[in-house]
Amino acid sequence: MGVERRPPRRDAHPVNLSPSERRRLKQITTSGQARPREVVRARVLLLLDEGWAPVDVPDALGCGIATVGRVRRRYEEEGLDRALSEAARPGQPKRLSERQNAQIVAMVCGPPPAGRARWTLELVAEYAVKRKIVPSVGRETIRLLLRDHDLKPWREKNVVRAGARR
């Protein structure tokens, strides 16, 4: 009563790996050192090289058909290295310029506004706008900026006490 597995269909146009590429891909899949996505891509190429039809590969590897098509296309158009990795993503543009960063850090390193014991994230954001350093800024942007500079202005300063001898 077990599930009957039929052999994979043969592809009319299999990927043709060179012996050195095949060795490299087998090493990637067995070393335990590669990233999981790289291992899946290597296994996709190995199965396609064995003649598997692209529609059967996702079931064998637990990936999507789009992944199989993308890996195959990249290999055929751009080579093995490109098929195994993905292009760098640009990410979000920086919200603050280097000058704005420096001005905000300098402001935080100075004394807090009158009537305040210390800077808070909301206070830094408010005063960055009041001092026309930036037109608007959120507390998360300020938090990340202060984290990157290892600044924690909301904490009390550590006090070194003299005379703590043994």
CSV table of C-alpha atoms in Angstrom, one decimal, residues 48-137:
chain,number,residue,atom,x,y,z
A,48,LEU,CA,19.4,18.2,-14.8
A,49,ASP,CA,22.8,16.9,-15.8
A,50,GLU,CA,21.6,13.3,-15.2
A,51,GLY,CA,18.8,14.0,-17.7
A,52,TRP,CA,15.9,14.6,-15.3
A,53,ALA,CA,13.0,16.6,-16.7
A,54,PRO,CA,12.8,20.0,-15.0
A,55,VAL,CA,9.2,19.3,-14.0
A,56,ASP,CA,10.3,16.3,-11.9
A,57,VAL,CA,13.2,18.1,-10.0
A,58,PRO,CA,11.0,20.2,-7.6
A,59,ASP,CA,9.4,17.0,-6.2
A,60,ALA,CA,12.8,15.4,-5.6
A,61,LEU,CA,14.3,18.5,-3.9
A,62,GLY,CA,11.4,20.3,-2.4
A,63,CYS,CA,12.0,23.5,-4.3
A,64,GLY,CA,9.8,25.3,-6.8
A,65,ILE,CA,9.7,24.9,-10.5
A,66,ALA,CA,10.7,28.6,-10.9
A,67,THR,CA,13.9,27.8,-8.9
A,68,VAL,CA,14.7,25.0,-11.4
A,69,GLY,CA,14.1,27.2,-14.4
A,70,ARG,CA,16.1,30.1,-12.9
A,71,VAL,CA,19.1,28.0,-12.0
A,72,ARG,CA,19.1,26.3,-15.4
A,73,ARG,CA,18.9,29.6,-17.2
A,74,ARG,CA,21.6,31.2,-15.2
A,75,TYR,CA,23.9,28.2,-15.8
A,76,GLU,CA,23.3,28.3,-19.5
A,77,GLU,CA,23.6,32.1,-19.9
A,78,GLU,CA,26.2,33.0,-17.3
A,79,GLY,CA,28.0,29.9,-16.1
A,80,LEU,CA,28.3,27.8,-12.9
A,81,ASP,CA,29.3,30.5,-10.4
A,82,ARG,CA,26.3,32.7,-11.3
A,83,ALA,CA,23.9,29.7,-11.2
A,84,LEU,CA,25.0,28.9,-7.6
A,85,SER,CA,24.8,32.4,-6.2
A,86,GLU,CA,22.5,35.3,-6.4
A,87,ALA,CA,23.3,38.9,-7.3
A,88,ALA,CA,23.8,41.4,-4.5
A,89,ARG,CA,20.6,43.2,-3.7
A,90,PRO,CA,20.8,47.0,-3.5
A,91,GLY,CA,18.7,47.3,-0.3
A,92,GLN,CA,17.1,50.4,1.0
A,93,PRO,CA,18.7,53.8,0.2
A,94,LYS,CA,20.3,55.5,3.2
A,95,ARG,CA,17.9,57.8,5.0
A,96,LEU,CA,20.6,60.1,6.4
A,97,SER,CA,23.7,61.5,4.7
A,98,GLU,CA,27.1,61.2,6.4
A,99,ARG,CA,26.9,64.9,7.4
A,100,GLN,CA,23.5,64.4,9.0
A,101,ASN,CA,24.8,61.3,10.8
A,102,ALA,CA,27.7,63.3,12.2
A,103,GLN,CA,25.5,66.2,13.3
A,104,ILE,CA,23.1,63.9,15.1
A,105,VAL,CA,25.9,62.0,16.8
A,106,ALA,CA,27.6,65.3,17.9
A,107,MET,CA,24.2,66.5,19.2
A,108,VAL,CA,23.8,63.3,21.3
A,109,CYS,CA,27.3,63.5,22.6
A,110,GLY,CA,26.6,66.9,24.0
A,111,PRO,CA,24.3,67.7,27.0
A,112,PRO,CA,20.6,67.0,26.7
A,113,PRO,CA,18.2,69.9,26.4
A,114,ALA,CA,17.4,72.0,29.5
A,115,GLY,CA,15.1,70.2,31.9
A,116,ARG,CA,16.0,66.8,30.6
A,117,ALA,CA,18.4,64.3,32.4
A,118,ARG,CA,19.4,62.4,29.2
A,119,TRP,CA,18.6,61.9,25.6
A,120,THR,CA,15.9,59.5,24.5
A,121,LEU,CA,15.3,58.3,20.9
A,122,GLU,CA,12.2,60.4,20.6
A,123,LEU,CA,14.0,63.5,22.0
A,124,VAL,CA,16.9,63.0,19.5
A,125,ALA,CA,14.5,62.7,16.6
A,126,GLU,CA,12.5,65.8,17.8
A,127,TYR,CA,15.7,67.9,18.2
A,128,ALA,CA,17.2,66.7,14.9
A,129,VAL,CA,14.1,68.2,13.2
A,130,LYS,CA,14.1,71.3,15.4
A,131,ARG,CA,17.7,72.1,14.7
A,132,LYS,CA,17.0,71.6,11.0
A,133,ILE,CA,19.5,68.7,10.6
A,134,VAL,CA,16.8,66.7,8.8
A,135,PRO,CA,13.3,67.5,7.6
A,136,SER,CA,11.9,64.5,9.3
A,137,VAL,CA,13.3,61.3,11.0
